[in-house]
Amino acid sequence: MSSSTTSSNEPEPTDGLKAFGAVLKSFRKRAGYTQESLAPEIGYSAHFIASVEQGRRFPPPRFVDQCEVALDAFGTLRLAANQLSRQRGLASWFRQWAQLEQEAVALSTYECRLIPGLLQTEAYARTLFVNRLPPLGDEEIEARLDARARRQLLLTERPNTAYSFILEEHLFLRGMGGHEVTMELIDRVLGLAKRRNIELQIMPVVRKSHAGLDGPMHLLETPENRWLAYAEGQESGQLISESKVVSMLQMRYARMRAQALSFEDSVSLLERMRGA
């Protein structure tokens, strides 16, 4: 498949993102670059560049800055990027973390409430949004589904980013959305677990010791090798940069990796659930 081909399961481009992509493509061609030749100059893959030019990916600030320099764009790309709105479909408290995710070299997630957004199927996500209180309108539900689908491109378009997920077993036993939704969800998680850059571990229901009882956590390593953390509540989220707190969360996450099932045993458990 060509790098400029849009997969059928990817979200449709918005007008704003398509406009930015067209401006980027124009400056790239003006400078005499192909997507493949520009990639090493800015530190992003040709596929990533194609995704931005097609309007399927929001351009991260670092990407915009690198393109500005490489393409001598007179500040036009920065101006065009500033006109974009990433607000629709993402909770206000999550936007900063979502932006950092696009640049991360490593991302670790522990969840005990629901399947993380990066791993969700559309049916599972729709179930969550439809049952949300106060109720969401149809347009808002579709906007959130679209935002989630765009964010999930991280898993396939950043193959050099290391992803680690520790998920509680009961998340799959809950049956959110019904049997078919759960089976589809397990299929997706098993499929993603086959990727070399994704590690999956299941925390069993019965466990005498557990280092994650204080709740979900997200850890992220930036391109500058700085670690940050994120914690989310009912209607709020907190970006954590204080090194002592981040170090404490890293310690807890490392302990949970030892307490959870191994990758092989986790996959085996999900396969048994799928066959039940």
Short mmCIF file of C-alpha atoms in Angstrom, two decimals:
data_model
loop_
_atom_site.label_atom_id
_atom_site.label_comp_id
_atom_site.label_asym_id
_atom_site.label_seq_id
_atom_site.Cartn_x
_atom_site.Cartn_y
_atom_site.Cartn_z
CA MET A 1 0.00 0.00 0.00
CA SER A 2 1.29 3.47 -0.86
CA SER A 3 2.13 5.78 2.04
CA SER A 4 -0.34 8.27 0.63
CA THR A 5 -3.29 5.89 0.75
CA THR A 6 -5.85 6.40 3.48
CA SER A 7 -6.92 3.20 5.23
CA SER A 8 -10.66 2.58 5.34
CA ASN A 9 -10.67 2.37 9.13
CA GLU A 10 -9.04 5.75 9.65
CA PRO A 11 -11.02 8.90 10.48
CA GLU A 12 -12.05 11.29 7.73
CA PRO A 13 -9.90 14.43 7.48
CA THR A 14 -11.36 17.71 8.75
CA ASP A 15 -11.31 20.82 6.57
CA GLY A 16 -8.80 22.54 8.84
CA LEU A 17 -6.38 19.64 8.86
CA LYS A 18 -6.72 19.18 5.11
CA ALA A 19 -5.95 22.86 4.59
CA PHE A 20 -2.83 22.64 6.74
CA GLY A 21 -1.79 19.48 4.87
CA ALA A 22 -2.15 21.26 1.55
CA VAL A 23 0.03 24.15 2.74
CA LEU A 24 2.67 21.72 4.00
CA LYS A 25 2.63 19.77 0.74
CA SER A 26 3.01 23.00 -1.27
CA PHE A 27 6.06 24.12 0.73
CA ARG A 28 7.56 20.62 0.58
CA LYS A 29 7.32 20.51 -3.20
CA ARG A 30 8.58 24.08 -3.47
CA ALA A 31 11.68 23.04 -1.54
CA GLY A 32 12.19 20.03 -3.81
CA TYR A 33 11.52 17.32 -1.25
CA THR A 34 9.56 14.11 -1.54
CA GLN A 35 7.94 12.74 1.61
CA GLU A 36 10.71 10.14 1.73
CA SER A 37 13.56 12.64 1.39
CA LEU A 38 12.05 15.08 3.91
CA ALA A 39 11.60 12.39 6.57
CA PRO A 40 15.25 12.14 7.74
CA GLU A 41 15.59 15.92 7.66
CA ILE A 42 12.86 16.45 10.27
CA GLY A 43 13.03 13.17 12.22
CA TYR A 44 9.60 11.84 11.24
CA SER A 45 8.66 8.95 8.97
CA ALA A 46 7.42 9.44 5.42
CA HIS A 47 4.17 7.78 6.52
CA PHE A 48 3.73 10.34 9.28
CA ILE A 49 4.30 13.20 6.82
CA ALA A 50 1.77 11.65 4.45
CA SER A 51 -0.77 11.40 7.27
CA VAL A 52 -0.38 15.09 8.10
CA GLU A 53 -0.58 16.13 4.47
CA GLN A 54 -3.78 14.10 4.06
CA GLY A 55 -5.29 15.74 7.14
CA ARG A 56 -5.44 12.51 9.15
CA ARG A 57 -3.01 13.61 11.88
CA PHE A 58 -2.76 16.77 13.94
CA PRO A 59 0.73 18.25 13.40
CA PRO A 60 2.66 18.28 16.72
CA PRO A 61 4.49 21.54 17.55
CA ARG A 62 7.91 19.94 17.12
CA PHE A 63 6.88 18.62 13.69
CA VAL A 64 5.75 22.10 12.64
CA ASP A 65 9.00 23.67 13.89
CA GLN A 66 11.16 21.12 12.08
CA CYS A 67 9.23 21.62 8.84
CA GLU A 68 9.50 25.39 9.16
CA VAL A 69 13.28 25.18 9.27
CA ALA A 70 13.72 22.47 6.65
CA LEU A 71 11.28 24.04 4.17
CA ASP A 72 12.11 27.71 4.88
CA ALA A 73 8.38 28.40 5.18
CA PHE A 74 8.58 32.04 6.38
CA GLY A 75 6.53 31.24 9.49
CA THR A 76 3.56 30.22 7.36
CA LEU A 77 3.35 26.69 8.74
CA ARG A 78 3.40 27.93 12.33
CA LEU A 79 0.67 30.43 11.50
CA ALA A 80 -1.42 27.76 9.78
CA ALA A 81 -0.95 25.38 12.71
CA ASN A 82 -2.08 28.07 15.14
CA GLN A 83 -5.37 28.32 13.26
CA LEU A 84 -6.14 24.66 13.82
CA SER A 85 -8.47 23.60 16.61
CA ARG A 86 -7.97 20.29 18.33
CA GLN A 87 -10.65 21.07 20.91
CA ARG A 88 -13.51 19.11 19.43
CA GLY A 89 -13.88 15.63 20.85
CA LEU A 90 -11.16 15.85 23.52
CA ALA A 91 -11.74 16.78 27.14
CA SER A 92 -10.07 20.09 27.96
CA TRP A 93 -8.00 18.59 30.77
CA PHE A 94 -6.66 15.84 28.47
CA ARG A 95 -5.47 17.96 25.54
CA GLN A 96 -1.99 18.72 26.85
CA TRP A 97 -1.31 15.06 27.54
CA ALA A 98 -2.68 14.05 24.13
CA GLN A 99 -0.23 16.49 22.54
CA LEU A 100 2.67 15.02 24.49
CA GLU A 101 1.65 11.51 23.41
CA GLN A 102 2.30 12.40 19.79
CA GLU A 103 5.99 12.96 20.54
CA ALA A 104 6.56 10.26 23.17
CA VAL A 105 9.29 7.65 22.77
CA ALA A 106 7.72 5.48 25.47
CA LEU A 107 4.22 5.37 26.94
CA SER A 108 3.11 3.23 29.89
CA THR A 109 -0.52 2.89 30.99
CA TYR A 110 -2.17 1.18 33.94
CA GLU A 111 -6.00 1.07 33.95
CA CYS A 112 -8.47 -0.36 36.42
CA ARG A 113 -11.66 1.48 35.34
CA LEU A 114 -12.04 0.92 31.61
CA ILE A 115 -10.08 -0.21 28.58
CA PRO A 116 -7.65 2.61 27.62
CA GLY A 117 -8.75 4.74 24.69
CA LEU A 118 -5.80 3.66 22.53
CA LEU A 119 -7.02 0.05 22.69
CA GLN A 120 -10.78 0.54 22.42
CA THR A 121 -12.93 -0.59 19.52
CA GLU A 122 -15.48 1.83 18.08
CA ALA A 123 -18.33 -0.25 19.53
CA TYR A 124 -16.79 -0.25 23.01
CA ALA A 125 -16.10 3.50 22.87
CA ARG A 126 -19.61 4.20 21.58
CA THR A 127 -21.05 2.24 24.51
CA LEU A 128 -19.10 4.43 26.93
CA PHE A 129 -20.18 7.66 25.26
CA VAL A 130 -23.84 6.66 24.86
CA ASN A 131 -24.06 5.80 28.56
CA ARG A 132 -22.32 8.94 29.75
CA LEU A 133 -24.18 11.24 32.19
CA PRO A 134 -25.27 13.94 31.60
CA PRO A 135 -26.19 12.50 28.17
CA LEU A 136 -24.16 13.57 25.15
CA GLY A 137 -25.75 14.69 21.90
CA ASP A 138 -25.29 12.64 18.73
CA GLU A 139 -22.89 15.20 17.25
CA GLU A 140 -20.71 15.22 20.36
CA ILE A 141 -20.61 11.41 20.43
CA GLU A 142 -19.44 11.32 16.81
CA ALA A 143 -16.85 14.01 17.52
CA ARG A 144 -15.45 12.00 20.42
CA LEU A 145 -15.36 8.81 18.36
CA ASP A 146 -13.50 10.68 15.62
CA ALA A 147 -10.99 12.12 18.10
CA ARG A 148 -10.42 8.68 19.58
CA ALA A 149 -9.84 7.11 16.17
CA ARG A 150 -7.27 9.80 15.32
CA ARG A 151 -5.44 9.25 18.60
CA GLN A 152 -5.31 5.50 17.97
CA LEU A 153 -3.19 6.11 14.88
CA LEU A 154 -0.31 6.56 17.33
CA LEU A 155 -0.09 2.78 17.72
CA THR A 156 0.51 2.17 14.01
CA GLU A 157 2.21 5.36 12.88
CA ARG A 158 4.84 5.48 15.64
CA PRO A 159 6.37 1.98 15.44
CA ASN A 160 9.50 3.14 17.30
CA THR A 161 7.50 4.23 20.34
CA ALA A 162 7.38 1.60 23.08
CA TYR A 163 3.88 1.06 24.51
CA SER A 164 3.22 -0.82 27.74
CA PHE A 165 -0.27 -1.58 29.06
CA ILE A 166 -1.22 -3.18 32.37
CA LEU A 167 -4.96 -3.90 32.43
CA GLU A 168 -7.09 -5.37 35.17
CA GLU A 169 -8.68 -8.70 34.24
CA HIS A 170 -12.10 -7.51 35.39
CA LEU A 171 -12.18 -4.93 32.56
CA PHE A 172 -12.79 -7.80 30.13
CA LEU A 173 -15.10 -9.70 32.49
CA ARG A 174 -17.45 -6.75 32.93
CA GLY A 175 -19.00 -7.30 29.51
CA MET A 176 -19.42 -3.62 28.72
CA GLY A 177 -21.68 -3.34 25.67
CA GLY A 178 -22.53 -7.03 25.65
CA HIS A 179 -20.88 -10.26 24.54
CA GLU A 180 -20.19 -9.31 20.93
CA VAL A 181 -18.64 -5.99 21.88
CA THR A 182 -16.41 -7.74 24.41
CA MET A 183 -15.31 -10.41 21.93
CA GLU A 184 -14.46 -7.75 19.35
CA LEU A 185 -12.53 -5.85 22.01
CA ILE A 186 -10.50 -8.92 22.95
CA ASP A 187 -9.76 -9.55 19.27
CA ARG A 188 -8.46 -6.01 18.88
CA VAL A 189 -6.28 -6.19 21.98
CA LEU A 190 -4.86 -9.55 20.91
CA GLY A 191 -4.17 -8.17 17.45
CA LEU A 192 -2.33 -5.14 18.82
CA ALA A 193 -0.34 -7.37 21.18
CA LYS A 194 1.29 -8.94 18.12
CA ARG A 195 3.04 -5.66 17.33
CA ARG A 196 6.67 -5.58 18.41
CA ASN A 197 6.36 -2.20 20.12
CA ILE A 198 3.33 -3.08 22.28
CA GLU A 199 3.56 -4.94 25.57
CA LEU A 200 0.42 -6.16 27.29
CA GLN A 201 0.01 -7.54 30.80
CA ILE A 202 -3.14 -8.53 32.64
CA MET A 203 -3.45 -8.03 36.38
CA PRO A 204 -5.48 -11.01 37.64
CA VAL A 205 -8.60 -10.53 39.72
CA VAL A 206 -7.06 -12.40 42.65
CA ARG A 207 -3.71 -10.92 43.71
CA LYS A 208 -2.44 -10.80 47.30
CA SER A 209 -0.31 -7.68 46.67
CA HIS A 210 -0.97 -4.83 44.26
CA ALA A 211 1.09 -1.64 43.84
CA GLY A 212 -1.57 0.21 41.87
CA LEU A 213 -4.39 0.51 44.38
CA ASP A 214 -4.25 4.32 44.27
CA GLY A 215 -5.72 4.25 40.77
CA PRO A 216 -4.88 4.54 37.07
CA MET A 217 -1.62 6.07 35.92
CA HIS A 218 0.05 7.10 32.69
CA LEU A 219 3.80 7.55 32.25
CA LEU A 220 5.52 9.09 29.26
CA GLU A 221 9.10 9.62 28.08
CA THR A 222 9.68 12.68 25.90
CA PRO A 223 12.16 12.85 22.98
CA GLU A 224 14.49 14.64 25.42
CA ASN A 225 14.28 11.56 27.69
CA ARG A 226 12.33 13.38 30.36
CA TRP A 227 9.61 11.42 32.16
CA LEU A 228 6.17 12.86 32.86
CA ALA A 229 3.02 11.39 34.39
CA TYR A 230 -0.72 11.92 34.10
CA ALA A 231 -3.56 11.06 36.46
CA GLU A 232 -7.26 11.48 35.72
CA GLY A 233 -10.35 11.69 37.89
CA GLN A 234 -14.06 12.02 37.22
CA GLU A 235 -13.95 15.41 35.53
CA SER A 236 -10.32 16.47 35.78
CA GLY A 237 -6.82 15.49 34.80
CA GLN A 238 -3.42 16.34 36.22
CA LEU A 239 -0.15 16.51 34.32
CA ILE A 240 2.64 15.63 36.74
CA SER A 241 6.17 16.90 36.10
CA GLU A 242 7.62 16.89 39.62
CA SER A 243 10.48 14.39 39.43
CA LYS A 244 9.90 12.90 42.90
CA VAL A 245 6.27 12.11 42.15
CA VAL A 246 7.04 10.77 38.68
CA SER A 247 9.78 8.56 40.18
CA MET A 248 7.31 7.22 42.76
CA LEU A 249 4.81 6.35 40.02
CA GLN A 250 7.53 4.68 37.97
CA MET A 251 8.41 2.57 41.01
CA ARG A 252 4.79 1.51 41.41
CA TYR A 253 4.44 0.73 37.72
CA ALA A 254 7.61 -1.39 37.78
CA ARG A 255 6.28 -3.33 40.76
CA MET A 256 2.96 -3.92 38.98
CA ARG A 257 4.80 -5.33 35.98
CA ALA A 258 6.24 -7.94 38.32
CA GLN A 259 2.84 -8.60 39.94
CA ALA A 260 0.83 -8.89 36.72
CA LEU A 261 0.79 -11.92 34.45
CA SER A 262 3.62 -12.22 31.94
CA PHE A 263 2.98 -11.19 28.35
CA GLU A 264 2.61 -14.81 27.27
CA ASP A 265 0.26 -15.67 30.14
CA SER A 266 -1.76 -12.50 29.53
CA VAL A 267 -2.26 -13.38 25.87
CA SER A 268 -3.17 -16.93 26.86
CA LEU A 269 -5.77 -15.64 29.34
CA LEU A 270 -7.40 -13.42 26.71
CA GLU A 271 -7.41 -16.26 24.19
CA ARG A 272 -9.21 -18.44 26.72
CA MET A 273 -11.75 -15.67 27.29
CA ARG A 274 -12.20 -15.36 23.55
CA GLY A 275 -12.80 -19.07 23.20
CA ALA A 276 -15.26 -19.28 26.08
#
